[in-house]
Amino acid sequence: ARSRTVGELLAPTSPFDKKCGRENWTVAFAPDGSYLAWSQGHRIVKLVPWAQCLNNFLLHGTKNGADAAGTRLPRQGSEGGHKNKPCEHVIDCGDIVWSLAFGSSVPEKQSRCVNIEWHRFKFGQDQLLLATGLNNGRIKIWDVYTGKLLLNLMDHTEVVRDLTFAPDGSLILVSASRDKTLRVWDLKDDGNMMKVLRGHPNWVYGCAFSPDSSILCSVGASKAVFLWDMDKYSMLRKLEGHHNDVVACEFSPDGALLATASYDTRVYVWDPHIGVILREFGHLFPPPTPIFAGGANDRWVRSVCFSHDGLHVASLADDKMVRFWRIDEEYPVQVAPLNNGLCCTFSTDGSVLAAGQDGSVYFWATPSQVSSLQHLCRMAIRRVMPTSQVKNLPIPGKVVEFLCYQI
């Protein structure tokens, strides 16, 4: 089935604006669903109130969505431009933007740095931050509601390729860079760097937290997937199975599964607790053999993300297709066309998939399905129990297999 187009937001172009440098490597939704952010190429990041953006798609049709969003939304400095009423911002980051991440604070989550009582910044519960990773190795932290620059983090020596906030509201930020390191920052401690995670032999492409913030997954220019214990800042294990560079990763909403995308034309779904591949979604048939795994560069998988129902995965490949997969089926349930797609992510409520391409963003309706009571129970159990504990439960073997996503 072909996925229904919801809308598109097109970046403005000038006659002298070349495609090079306009790559949209990152699209992000705020945790509360209030904002959408994407890099329009070069130095510019656009922040748009998501609810108003959707309304404009419905009012003006998909093709005019960008114009409507650009003219009808309240601008920074307008009468409605305060934090209670989202307003649009255009941010000039000063260098090419490679990565974005939203973060919000939970006041009761204290800084891990206990020796410093005074801080420059006090982050309230109603504050929303945007982190931008830049070409020069810097990370800039912005206040989403005002568009003001708050922090400038400067320890990386190469491109900051990906960013991710811990989901627990602690404002712990992890950055992945081409300098082969991951760095852990505490924004509640004025952005001080807490730890450097080393182990990747080459560029680090992406990183993602587990839903409980205890595990970090990182992938890069090697065939291995790295898992880190974020309480001890040590490596838990490496997952081996891909045949080429691994470029994207994301945990399922219950933390029981991990999806990884690779240039070997495959998406793997793992059990991260025991390092076993549970599903394989291929984008080339027959799949390339290991010795030629890097040869099918028109089928490289660029991005992968998990839906919020825990049942669907979206992937984006160089064959000009976006695919929606069910985790228990071998073939895509929906597809959509997209040239030069580079990144994708689900909206906060899971109803829309956003994909970035050459400075613009395209949106599709996601497969809609009512989750079974069995699956909802499975997700509730797996949010609090790793695989080893599930296997020790005094229940029938078939139920254990179901809880472990093995059937």
mmCIF file of C-alpha atoms in Angstrom, residues 13 22 28 89 147 151 198 207 219 221 238-239 249 269 274 278 322 340 354 368 376 378:
data_model
loop_
_atom_site.group_PDB
_atom_site.id
_atom_site.type_symbol
_atom_site.label_atom_id
_atom_site.label_comp_id
_atom_site.label_asym_id
_atom_site.label_seq_id
_atom_site.Cartn_x
_atom_site.Cartn_y
_atom_site.Cartn_z
ATOM 1 C CA THR A 13 16.016 28.697 -2.539
ATOM 2 C CA ARG A 22 21.607 22.083 1.657
ATOM 3 C CA ALA A 28 13.248 16.463 15.329
ATOM 4 C CA HIS A 89 11.849 30.910 14.848
ATOM 5 C CA GLY A 147 15.172 31.633 20.105
ATOM 6 C CA LEU A 151 25.256 27.661 25.865
ATOM 7 C CA ARG A 198 35.984 6.025 23.561
ATOM 8 C CA CYS A 207 23.504 7.533 19.183
ATOM 9 C CA VAL A 219 26.899 3.337 15.741
ATOM 10 C CA ALA A 221 31.915 3.716 10.454
ATOM 11 C CA LYS A 238 29.230 -4.941 21.042
ATOM 12 C CA LEU A 239 26.581 -6.333 18.710
ATOM 13 C CA CYS A 249 19.874 3.304 15.618
ATOM 14 C CA VAL A 269 16.002 -5.533 14.966
ATOM 15 C CA ILE A 274 21.348 -10.568 24.892
ATOM 16 C CA LEU A 278 15.346 -11.039 15.969
ATOM 17 C CA VAL A 322 10.428 5.204 2.439
ATOM 18 C CA ASN A 340 17.710 11.894 -1.716
ATOM 19 C CA ALA A 354 8.739 13.285 8.825
ATOM 20 C CA SER A 368 -2.769 2.954 11.793
ATOM 21 C CA LEU A 376 0.130 -3.631 25.316
ATOM 22 C CA ARG A 378 4.013 -7.131 26.626
#
